Coordinates of N, CA and C in Angstrom, one line a residue:
Chain A
E778 N 2.8 -14.5 -11.2 CA 2.4 -13.6 -10.1 C 1.8 -14.4 -9.0
I779 N 2.3 -14.0 -7.8 CA 1.7 -14.6 -6.6 C 0.4 -14.0 -6.2
V780 N -0.6 -14.8 -6.0 CA -1.9 -14.4 -5.6 C -2.1 -14.6 -4.1
L781 N -2.6 -13.6 -3.5 CA -2.9 -13.7 -2.0 C -4.4 -13.7 -1.9
T782 N -4.9 -14.7 -1.1 CA -6.3 -14.8 -0.9 C -6.5 -14.7 0.6
Q783 N -7.3 -13.7 1.0 CA -7.6 -13.4 2.4 C -9.0 -14.0 2.7
S784 N -9.1 -14.5 4.0 CA -10.3 -15.0 4.5 C -10.4 -14.7 6.0
P785 N -11.7 -14.5 6.5 CA -12.9 -14.4 5.7 C -13.0 -13.0 5.0
G786 N -14.0 -12.8 4.1 CA -14.1 -11.5 3.5 C -14.6 -10.5 4.5
T787 N -15.4 -10.9 5.4 CA -15.9 -10.0 6.5 C -16.0 -10.8 7.8
L788 N -15.6 -10.1 8.9 CA -15.6 -10.7 10.2 C -16.4 -9.8 11.1
S789 N -17.5 -10.3 11.6 CA -18.3 -9.5 12.5 C -18.1 -9.9 14.0
L790 N -17.5 -9.0 14.7 CA -17.1 -9.3 16.1 C -17.5 -8.1 17.0
S791 N -17.5 -8.4 18.3 CA -17.8 -7.3 19.3 C -16.5 -6.8 19.9
P792 N -16.5 -5.6 20.3 CA -15.3 -5.1 21.0 C -14.9 -6.0 22.2
G793 N -13.6 -6.2 22.4 CA -13.1 -7.1 23.4 C -12.9 -8.5 22.9
E794 N -13.5 -8.9 21.8 CA -13.2 -10.2 21.2 C -11.9 -10.2 20.4
S795 N -11.5 -11.4 20.1 CA -10.3 -11.5 19.3 C -10.6 -11.8 17.8
A796 N -9.8 -11.4 16.9 CA -10.0 -11.6 15.5 C -8.8 -12.3 14.9
T797 N -9.1 -13.3 14.1 CA -8.0 -14.0 13.4 C -8.3 -13.9 11.9
L798 N -7.3 -13.3 11.2 CA -7.4 -13.0 9.8 C -6.4 -13.9 9.0
S799 N -6.8 -14.5 7.9 CA -5.9 -15.4 7.2 C -5.5 -14.8 5.9
C800 N -4.3 -15.1 5.5 CA -3.8 -14.7 4.2 C -3.0 -15.9 3.6
R801 N -3.5 -16.4 2.5 CA -2.9 -17.6 1.9 C -2.4 -17.3 0.5
A802 N -1.1 -17.7 0.3 CA -0.4 -17.3 -1.0 C -0.5 -18.5 -2.0
S803 N -0.5 -18.2 -3.2 CA -0.6 -19.2 -4.3 C 0.7 -20.0 -4.4
Q804 N 1.8 -19.4 -3.9 CA 3.1 -20.1 -3.8 C 3.8 -19.6 -2.7
S805 N 4.9 -20.2 -2.3 CA 5.6 -19.9 -1.1 C 6.1 -18.4 -1.1
V806 N 6.0 -17.7 0.0 CA 6.4 -16.4 0.2 C 7.5 -16.3 1.3
S807 N 8.5 -15.6 1.1 CA 9.5 -15.4 2.1 C 8.8 -14.6 3.2
S808 N 9.0 -15.0 4.5 CA 8.4 -14.3 5.6 C 8.9 -12.9 5.7
T809 N 10.1 -12.6 5.2 CA 10.6 -11.3 5.2 C 9.8 -10.3 4.3
Y810 N 9.1 -10.9 3.4 CA 8.4 -10.1 2.4 C 6.9 -10.1 2.5
L811 N 6.4 -10.4 3.8 CA 5.0 -10.4 4.0 C 4.6 -9.3 5.0
A812 N 3.7 -8.4 4.6 CA 3.3 -7.3 5.5 C 1.8 -7.3 5.6
W813 N 1.3 -6.6 6.6 CA -0.1 -6.3 6.8 C -0.4 -4.9 7.0
Y814 N -1.5 -4.4 6.5 CA -1.9 -3.0 6.6 C -3.3 -2.9 7.1
Q815 N -3.6 -1.8 7.7 CA -5.0 -1.5 8.2 C -5.4 -0.2 7.4
Q816 N -6.7 -0.2 6.9 CA -7.2 0.9 6.3 C -8.6 1.2 6.8
K817 N -8.8 2.4 7.3 CA -10.1 2.9 7.8 C -10.7 3.8 6.7
P818 N -12.0 3.9 6.7 CA -12.7 4.7 5.7 C -12.2 6.1 5.5
G819 N -11.9 6.4 4.3 CA -11.4 7.8 4.0 C -10.0 8.1 4.4
Q820 N -9.3 7.0 4.8 CA -7.9 7.2 5.2 C -6.9 6.3 4.3
A821 N -5.7 6.7 4.3 CA -4.7 5.9 3.7 C -4.4 4.6 4.5
P822 N -3.9 3.6 3.8 CA -3.5 2.4 4.6 C -2.4 2.8 5.6
R823 N -2.3 1.9 6.6 CA -1.2 2.1 7.6 C -0.5 0.8 7.8
L824 N 0.8 0.8 7.8 CA 1.6 -0.4 8.1 C 1.4 -0.9 9.5
L825 N 1.0 -2.2 9.6 CA 0.9 -2.8 11.0 C 2.0 -3.7 11.3
I826 N 2.2 -4.7 10.3 CA 3.2 -5.8 10.5 C 4.0 -5.9 9.3
Y827 N 5.3 -6.1 9.5 CA 6.2 -6.4 8.4 C 7.1 -7.6 8.8
G828 N 7.7 -8.3 7.8 CA 8.5 -9.5 8.1 C 7.6 -10.5 8.7
A829 N 6.3 -10.6 8.4 CA 5.3 -11.5 8.9 C 5.0 -11.4 10.3
S830 N 5.9 -10.9 11.2 CA 5.6 -10.9 12.6 C 6.1 -9.7 13.4
S831 N 6.8 -8.7 12.7 CA 7.3 -7.6 13.4 C 6.3 -6.4 13.3
R832 N 6.0 -5.9 14.5 CA 5.1 -4.8 14.6 C 5.8 -3.5 14.1
A833 N 5.1 -2.7 13.3 CA 5.6 -1.4 12.9 C 5.6 -0.4 14.1
T834 N 6.4 0.6 14.0 CA 6.5 1.6 15.1 C 5.1 2.1 15.5
G835 N 4.9 2.1 16.8 CA 3.6 2.7 17.3 C 2.4 1.7 17.3
I836 N 2.6 0.5 16.8 CA 1.5 -0.4 16.7 C 1.3 -1.1 18.0
P837 N 0.1 -1.1 18.6 CA -0.1 -1.8 19.9 C 0.2 -3.3 19.8
D838 N 0.5 -3.8 21.0 CA 0.9 -5.2 21.0 C -0.3 -6.2 20.9
R839 N -1.5 -5.7 20.9 CA -2.6 -6.5 20.6 C -2.7 -7.0 19.2
F840 N -1.9 -6.4 18.3 CA -1.7 -6.9 16.9 C -0.5 -7.8 16.8
S841 N -0.7 -9.0 16.3 CA 0.4 -9.9 16.1 C 0.3 -10.6 14.8
G842 N 1.4 -10.9 14.2 CA 1.4 -11.6 12.9 C 2.2 -12.9 13.1
S843 N 1.8 -13.9 12.3 CA 2.6 -15.2 12.3 C 2.4 -15.9 11.0
G844 N 3.1 -17.0 10.8 CA 3.0 -17.8 9.6 C 4.3 -17.9 8.8
S845 N 4.2 -18.7 7.8 CA 5.4 -19.0 6.9 C 4.9 -19.7 5.7
G846 N 5.7 -19.7 4.7 CA 5.4 -20.4 3.5 C 4.2 -19.8 2.7
T847 N 3.1 -20.5 2.8 CA 1.9 -20.0 2.1 C 0.8 -19.6 3.0
D848 N 1.0 -19.7 4.3 CA -0.1 -19.4 5.2 C 0.3 -18.4 6.3
F849 N -0.3 -17.3 6.3 CA 0.0 -16.2 7.3 C -1.3 -15.8 8.0
T850 N -1.1 -15.3 9.2 CA -2.2 -14.9 10.1 C -1.9 -13.6 10.7
L851 N -3.0 -12.8 10.8 CA -2.9 -11.6 11.6 C -3.9 -11.8 12.7
T852 N -3.5 -11.6 13.9 CA -4.4 -11.8 15.1 C -4.5 -10.4 15.8
I853 N -5.7 -10.1 16.1 CA -6.0 -8.9 16.9 C -6.7 -9.4 18.2
S854 N -6.0 -9.3 19.3 CA -6.6 -9.7 20.6 C -7.3 -8.5 21.2
R855 N -8.4 -8.8 21.8 CA -9.2 -7.7 22.5 C -9.4 -6.5 21.6
L856 N -10.3 -6.7 20.7 CA -10.6 -5.6 19.7 C -11.1 -4.4 20.4
E857 N -10.4 -3.2 20.0 CA -10.8 -1.9 20.4 C -11.7 -1.3 19.4
P858 N -12.5 -0.3 19.7 CA -13.4 0.3 18.7 C -12.7 0.8 17.5
E859 N -11.4 1.3 17.7 CA -10.7 1.9 16.6 C -10.1 0.8 15.6
D860 N -10.2 -0.5 16.0 CA -9.7 -1.6 15.2 C -10.6 -2.0 14.1
F861 N -11.8 -1.5 14.1 CA -12.8 -2.0 13.1 C -12.4 -1.2 11.8
A862 N -12.0 -2.0 10.8 CA -11.4 -1.5 9.6 C -11.2 -2.6 8.6
V863 N -10.6 -2.3 7.5 CA -10.2 -3.3 6.5 C -8.7 -3.6 6.6
Y864 N -8.4 -4.9 6.5 CA -7.0 -5.3 6.7 C -6.5 -6.0 5.4
Y865 N -5.4 -5.6 4.9 CA -4.8 -6.2 3.7 C -3.4 -6.8 4.0
C866 N -3.2 -8.0 3.4 CA -1.9 -8.6 3.4 C -1.2 -8.2 2.1
Q867 N 0.1 -8.2 2.1 CA 0.9 -7.8 0.9 C 2.2 -8.6 0.9
Q868 N 2.6 -9.0 -0.3 CA 3.8 -9.8 -0.5 C 4.7 -9.2 -1.6
Y869 N 5.9 -9.5 -1.5 CA 6.9 -9.1 -2.6 C 7.6 -10.3 -3.1
G870 N 7.6 -10.5 -4.4 CA 8.3 -11.6 -5.0 C 8.4 -11.4 -6.5
S871 N 9.5 -11.8 -7.1 CA 9.8 -11.7 -8.5 C 9.6 -10.2 -8.9
S872 N 10.2 -9.3 -8.1 CA 10.2 -7.9 -8.4 C 8.8 -7.3 -8.5
M873 N 7.8 -8.0 -7.9 CA 6.4 -7.5 -7.9 C 5.8 -7.5 -6.5
Y874 N 4.9 -6.6 -6.3 CA 4.1 -6.6 -5.0 C 2.7 -7.0 -5.4
T875 N 2.1 -7.8 -4.5 CA 0.6 -8.0 -4.7 C 0.0 -7.9 -3.3
F876 N -1.3 -7.4 -3.3 CA -2.1 -7.3 -2.1 C -3.2 -8.4 -2.2
G877 N -3.6 -8.8 -1.0 CA -4.8 -9.6 -0.9 C -6.0 -8.7 -1.1
Q878 N -7.2 -9.3 -1.2 CA -8.4 -8.5 -1.5 C -9.0 -7.8 -0.3
G879 N -8.4 -8.1 0.9 CA -8.9 -7.5 2.1 C -9.9 -8.2 2.9
T880 N -9.8 -8.1 4.2 CA -10.8 -8.6 5.2 C -11.3 -7.4 6.0
K881 N -12.7 -7.3 6.0 CA -13.3 -6.2 6.7 C -13.7 -6.7 8.1
V882 N -13.2 -6.1 9.1 CA -13.6 -6.4 10.5 C -14.6 -5.4 10.9
E883 N -15.9 -5.8 11.1 CA -17.0 -4.9 11.4 C -17.5 -5.2 12.8
I884 N -18.2 -4.2 13.3 CA -18.8 -4.4 14.6 C -20.1 -5.2 14.5
K885 N -20.2 -6.2 15.4 CA -21.3 -7.1 15.4 C -22.5 -6.4 16.1
Chain B
E306 N 9.8 14.4 11.4 CA 8.7 13.6 11.1 C 8.6 13.3 9.6
V307 N 8.5 12.0 9.3 CA 8.4 11.6 7.9 C 7.0 12.0 7.4
Q308 N 6.9 12.7 6.2 CA 5.6 13.0 5.6 C 5.7 12.8 4.1
L309 N 4.6 12.4 3.5 CA 4.4 12.3 2.1 C 3.1 13.1 1.8
V310 N 3.3 14.2 1.1 CA 2.1 15.1 0.8 C 1.8 15.1 -0.7
Q311 N 0.6 14.6 -1.0 CA 0.2 14.5 -2.4 C -0.5 15.7 -2.9
S312 N -0.5 15.9 -4.2 CA -1.3 16.9 -4.8 C -2.8 16.7 -4.7
G313 N -3.5 17.7 -4.9 CA -5.0 17.7 -4.7 C -5.8 16.9 -5.7
A314 N -7.0 16.8 -5.4 CA -8.0 16.0 -6.3 C -8.0 16.7 -7.7
E315 N -8.3 15.8 -8.7 CA -8.3 16.2 -10.1 C -9.6 15.7 -10.7
V316 N -10.2 16.5 -11.5 CA -11.3 16.1 -12.4 C -10.9 16.3 -13.8
K317 N -10.9 15.3 -14.6 CA -10.4 15.4 -16.0 C -11.4 14.7 -16.9
K318 N -11.3 15.0 -18.2 CA -12.1 14.4 -19.2 C -11.3 13.2 -19.9
P319 N -12.0 12.2 -20.4 CA -11.3 11.2 -21.1 C -10.4 11.7 -22.2
G320 N -9.2 11.2 -22.3 CA -8.2 11.6 -23.4 C -7.3 12.7 -22.9
E321 N -7.6 13.3 -21.8 CA -6.7 14.4 -21.2 C -5.5 13.7 -20.5
S322 N -4.4 14.5 -20.4 CA -3.2 14.1 -19.7 C -3.3 14.6 -18.2
L323 N -2.5 14.0 -17.4 CA -2.4 14.3 -16.0 C -1.1 13.9 -15.4
K324 N -0.6 14.7 -14.4 CA 0.5 14.4 -13.6 C 0.3 14.8 -12.2
I325 N 0.3 13.8 -11.3 CA 0.1 14.1 -9.9 C 1.4 13.9 -9.2
S326 N 1.5 14.5 -8.0 CA 2.8 14.5 -7.3 C 2.7 14.0 -5.9
C327 N 3.9 13.8 -5.3 CA 4.0 13.2 -4.0 C 5.3 13.8 -3.4
K328 N 5.3 14.7 -2.5 CA 6.4 15.4 -1.9 C 6.8 14.8 -0.6
G329 N 8.1 14.3 -0.5 CA 8.5 13.8 0.8 C 9.3 14.8 1.6
S330 N 9.2 14.6 2.9 CA 10.0 15.4 3.8 C 10.3 14.7 5.1
G331 N 11.2 15.1 5.9 CA 11.6 14.5 7.1 C 12.5 13.3 7.0
Y332 N 13.0 13.0 5.8 CA 13.9 11.9 5.7 C 14.7 12.2 4.4
S333 N 15.7 11.3 4.1 CA 16.5 11.5 2.9 C 15.8 10.9 1.7
F334 N 15.1 11.8 1.0 CA 14.3 11.4 -0.1 C 14.9 10.5 -1.1
P335 N 16.2 10.9 -1.6 CA 16.8 10.0 -2.6 C 17.1 8.6 -2.2
S336 N 17.1 8.3 -0.9 CA 17.6 7.0 -0.3 C 16.5 6.0 -0.1
Y337 N 15.2 6.4 -0.3 CA 14.1 5.5 -0.1 C 13.3 5.4 -1.4
W338 N 12.8 4.2 -1.7 CA 11.9 4.0 -2.9 C 10.6 4.7 -2.6
I339 N 9.9 5.1 -3.6 CA 8.5 5.6 -3.6 C 7.7 4.7 -4.5
G340 N 6.6 4.1 -3.9 CA 5.7 3.2 -4.7 C 4.4 4.0 -4.9
W341 N 3.7 3.5 -5.9 CA 2.4 4.1 -6.2 C 1.4 2.9 -6.2
V342 N 0.2 3.2 -5.5 CA -0.8 2.2 -5.3 C -2.2 2.8 -5.7
R343 N -2.9 2.0 -6.5 CA -4.3 2.5 -6.9 C -5.3 1.8 -6.1
Q344 N -6.4 2.6 -5.8 CA -7.6 2.0 -5.1 C -8.8 2.5 -5.9
M345 N -9.4 1.7 -6.7 CA -10.6 2.0 -7.4 C -11.8 2.1 -6.4
P346 N -12.8 2.8 -6.8 CA -13.9 3.0 -5.8 C -14.5 1.8 -5.2
G347 N -14.4 1.7 -3.9 CA -14.9 0.5 -3.2 C -14.1 -0.7 -3.3
K348 N -12.9 -0.6 -3.9 CA -12.1 -1.8 -4.1 C -10.8 -1.8 -3.3
G349 N -10.0 -2.9 -3.5 CA -8.8 -3.0 -2.8 C -7.6 -2.3 -3.4
L350 N -6.4 -2.7 -2.8 CA -5.2 -2.0 -3.2 C -4.5 -2.7 -4.3
E351 N -4.0 -1.9 -5.3 CA -3.2 -2.5 -6.4 C -1.9 -1.8 -6.6
W352 N -0.8 -2.5 -6.6 CA 0.5 -1.9 -6.8 C 0.7 -1.6 -8.2
M353 N 1.2 -0.4 -8.5 CA 1.4 0.1 -9.9 C 2.8 0.1 -10.3
G354 N 3.7 0.5 -9.4 CA 5.1 0.7 -9.7 C 5.8 1.3 -8.6
I355 N 7.2 1.4 -8.8 CA 8.0 1.9 -7.7 C 9.3 2.6 -8.3
I356 N 9.7 3.6 -7.7 CA 10.9 4.3 -8.2 C 11.9 4.6 -7.1
Y357 N 13.2 4.6 -7.4 CA 14.2 4.9 -6.5 C 14.7 6.3 -6.9
P358 N 14.4 7.4 -6.2 CA 14.7 8.7 -6.6 C 16.2 9.0 -6.7
G359 N 17.0 8.2 -6.0 CA 18.4 8.4 -6.1 C 19.0 8.3 -7.5
D360 N 18.5 7.3 -8.2 CA 19.0 7.1 -9.6 C 17.9 6.9 -10.6
S361 N 16.6 7.1 -10.2 CA 15.4 7.0 -11.0 C 15.2 5.5 -11.5
D362 N 15.8 4.5 -10.9 CA 15.5 3.2 -11.2 C 14.0 3.0 -11.0
T363 N 13.3 2.5 -12.0 CA 11.8 2.4 -12.0 C 11.4 1.0 -12.4
R364 N 10.4 0.4 -11.6 CA 9.8 -0.8 -12.0 C 8.3 -0.7 -12.0
Y365 N 7.7 -1.4 -12.9 CA 6.3 -1.3 -13.1 C 5.6 -2.7 -12.9
S366 N 4.4 -2.7 -12.4 CA 3.6 -3.9 -12.4 C 3.2 -4.1 -13.9
P367 N 3.2 -5.4 -14.3 CA 2.8 -5.6 -15.7 C 1.4 -5.1 -16.1
S368 N 0.6 -5.0 -15.1 CA -0.8 -4.5 -15.3 C -0.8 -3.0 -15.7
F369 N 0.3 -2.3 -15.3 CA 0.3 -0.8 -15.5 C 1.4 -0.4 -16.4
Q370 N 2.3 -1.3 -16.8 CA 3.4 -1.0 -17.7 C 2.8 -0.4 -19.0
G371 N 3.3 0.7 -19.5 CA 2.8 1.4 -20.7 C 1.5 2.2 -20.5
Q372 N 0.9 2.1 -19.3 CA -0.3 2.9 -19.1 C 0.0 4.1 -18.3
V373 N 1.0 4.1 -17.5 CA 1.4 5.3 -16.7 C 2.9 5.4 -16.8
T374 N 3.4 6.6 -16.3 CA 4.8 6.9 -16.2 C 5.1 7.4 -14.8
I375 N 6.1 6.7 -14.2 CA 6.5 7.2 -12.8 C 7.8 7.9 -13.0
S376 N 8.0 9.0 -12.3 CA 9.3 9.7 -12.3 C 9.5 10.4 -11.0
A377 N 10.7 11.0 -10.8 CA 11.0 11.6 -9.6 C 12.0 12.7 -9.9
D378 N 12.0 13.8 -9.1 CA 13.0 14.9 -9.1 C 13.5 15.0 -7.7
K379 N 14.7 14.4 -7.5 CA 15.2 14.3 -6.1 C 15.6 15.7 -5.6
S380 N 15.8 16.7 -6.5 CA 16.2 18.0 -6.1 C 15.1 18.7 -5.3
I381 N 13.9 18.3 -5.6 CA 12.8 18.9 -4.9 C 12.0 17.8 -4.1
S382 N 12.6 16.7 -3.9 CA 12.0 15.6 -3.1 C 10.6 15.2 -3.5
T383 N 10.4 15.1 -4.8 CA 9.0 14.9 -5.3 C 9.0 13.7 -6.3
A384 N 8.0 12.9 -6.2 CA 7.8 11.8 -7.1 C 6.5 12.1 -7.9
Y385 N 6.4 11.5 -9.1 CA 5.2 11.8 -9.9 C 4.6 10.6 -10.5
L386 N 3.4 10.7 -10.8 CA 2.6 9.6 -11.6 C 1.9 10.3 -12.7
Q387 N 2.1 9.9 -13.9 CA 1.4 10.6 -15.0 C 0.8 9.7 -16.0
W388 N -0.2 10.3 -16.6 CA -1.0 9.6 -17.7 C -0.9 10.5 -18.9
S389 N -0.8 9.9 -20.1 CA -0.9 10.7 -21.3 C -2.3 10.8 -21.9
S390 N -3.1 9.9 -21.6 CA -4.5 9.9 -22.1 C -5.4 9.1 -21.1
L391 N -6.1 9.8 -20.3 CA -6.9 9.2 -19.3 C -8.1 8.5 -19.8
Q392 N -8.6 7.5 -19.1 CA -9.8 6.8 -19.4 C -10.7 6.9 -18.2
A393 N -12.0 6.6 -18.4 CA -12.9 6.6 -17.2 C -12.5 5.6 -16.2
S394 N -11.9 4.5 -16.7 CA -11.5 3.4 -15.8 C -10.3 3.8 -14.9
D395 N -9.7 5.0 -15.1 CA -8.6 5.5 -14.3 C -9.1 6.2 -13.1
T396 N -10.4 6.3 -13.0 CA -11.0 7.0 -11.8 C -10.7 6.1 -10.5
A397 N -10.0 6.8 -9.6 CA -9.5 6.0 -8.4 C -8.8 7.0 -7.5
I398 N -8.5 6.5 -6.3 CA -7.6 7.2 -5.4 C -6.2 6.6 -5.6
Y399 N -5.2 7.5 -5.8 CA -3.8 7.0 -6.0 C -3.0 7.4 -4.8
Y400 N -2.3 6.4 -4.2 CA -1.5 6.7 -3.0 C 0.0 6.5 -3.4
C401 N 0.8 7.4 -2.8 CA 2.2 7.1 -2.9 C 2.6 6.6 -1.5
A402 N 3.7 5.8 -1.4 CA 4.1 5.2 -0.2 C 5.6 5.0 -0.2
R403 N 6.3 5.2 0.9 CA 7.7 5.1 1.0 C 8.1 3.6 1.3
H404 N 9.2 3.2 0.7 CA 9.7 1.9 0.9 C 11.2 1.9 1.2
P405 N 11.7 1.2 2.2 CA 13.1 1.2 2.5 C 13.9 0.6 1.4
P406 N 15.2 0.9 1.4 CA 16.1 0.3 0.4 C 16.0 -1.2 0.5
Y407 N 16.1 -1.9 -0.6 CA 16.0 -3.4 -0.6 C 17.2 -3.9 0.2
S408 N 18.3 -3.2 0.2 CA 19.5 -3.6 0.9 C 19.3 -3.7 2.4
S409 N 18.2 -3.1 2.9 CA 17.9 -3.2 4.3 C 17.3 -4.6 4.7
G410 N 16.9 -5.3 3.7 CA 16.3 -6.6 3.9 C 14.8 -6.6 4.2
W411 N 14.3 -5.4 4.4 CA 12.9 -5.2 4.7 C 12.0 -4.8 3.5
V412 N 10.9 -5.4 3.4 CA 10.0 -5.1 2.3 C 8.7 -4.6 3.0
R413 N 8.4 -3.3 2.9 CA 7.2 -2.7 3.5 C 7.0 -1.3 3.0
F414 N 5.8 -0.9 2.9 CA 5.5 0.5 2.6 C 5.2 1.2 4.0
D415 N 6.2 1.9 4.5 CA 6.1 2.3 5.9 C 5.4 3.6 6.1
F416 N 5.4 4.5 5.2 CA 4.7 5.8 5.3 C 3.9 6.0 4.0
W417 N 2.7 6.5 4.1 CA 1.8 6.7 3.0 C 1.4 8.2 2.9
G418 N 1.2 8.6 1.6 CA 0.6 9.9 1.4 C -0.9 9.8 1.7
Q419 N -1.5 11.0 1.6 CA -3.0 11.0 2.0 C -3.9 10.6 0.8
G420 N -3.3 10.4 -0.3 CA -4.1 10.0 -1.5 C -4.5 11.1 -2.3
T421 N -4.6 10.9 -3.6 CA -5.1 11.9 -4.6 C -6.2 11.2 -5.4
L422 N -7.4 11.8 -5.3 CA -8.6 11.3 -6.0 C -8.5 11.9 -7.4
V423 N -8.6 10.9 -8.4 CA -8.6 11.3 -9.8 C -10.0 10.8 -10.3
T424 N -10.7 11.8 -10.8 CA -12.0 11.5 -11.4 C -12.0 11.8 -12.9
V425 N -12.3 10.8 -13.7 CA -12.3 11.0 -15.2 C -13.7 10.8 -15.7
S426 N -14.3 11.9 -16.2 CA -15.6 11.8 -16.6 C -15.9 12.8 -17.7
S427 N -16.7 12.4 -18.7 CA -17.0 13.3 -19.8 C -18.2 14.2 -19.4

């Protein structure tokens, strides 16, 4: 099973700042099989990025994904108040899906 | 508009059985996989399994194999998650989510249901 480790656990930032979230895999992951989700309190997760770098429909361009192999990054430029949430990376491999433990982006 | 609408919250006692549902609309239900994801209180997301309603091909996470049963009825565009004997540790929110065919080359859960809260307590 591929384990995804997200860092940091919590990111305290102010609106307008940029956020860089890391997702590291225990073994190489195909970029096609790496996605990012946003979850706000009391809501279902929402797909942000798939294929490591493709934005899902309706996702603002301040969200961007990058990376390959075992290291992937979600960048949020110019944080808006609605961006403060928990973010999860997810991979697919060997007929299994795994999620990272999440990074909480909170208002400083 | 693609929608996944899940059944309502449940309160059950340990040892009871339960079947929750996820109804899809706005797309060809048989042609997309439906996954189930658990979120225990205050915790992260865990993939449980996935089903292709077109032919009921089902795959389970090893962590949930034998603990739950995933099924679907394509005639009514509904997927199910069921337990034969609940435990207190099954208390969680359960989400269903749509997944494109693997033949598309994309791996993603692109639409999610609103979640079903299952509480198991004596």
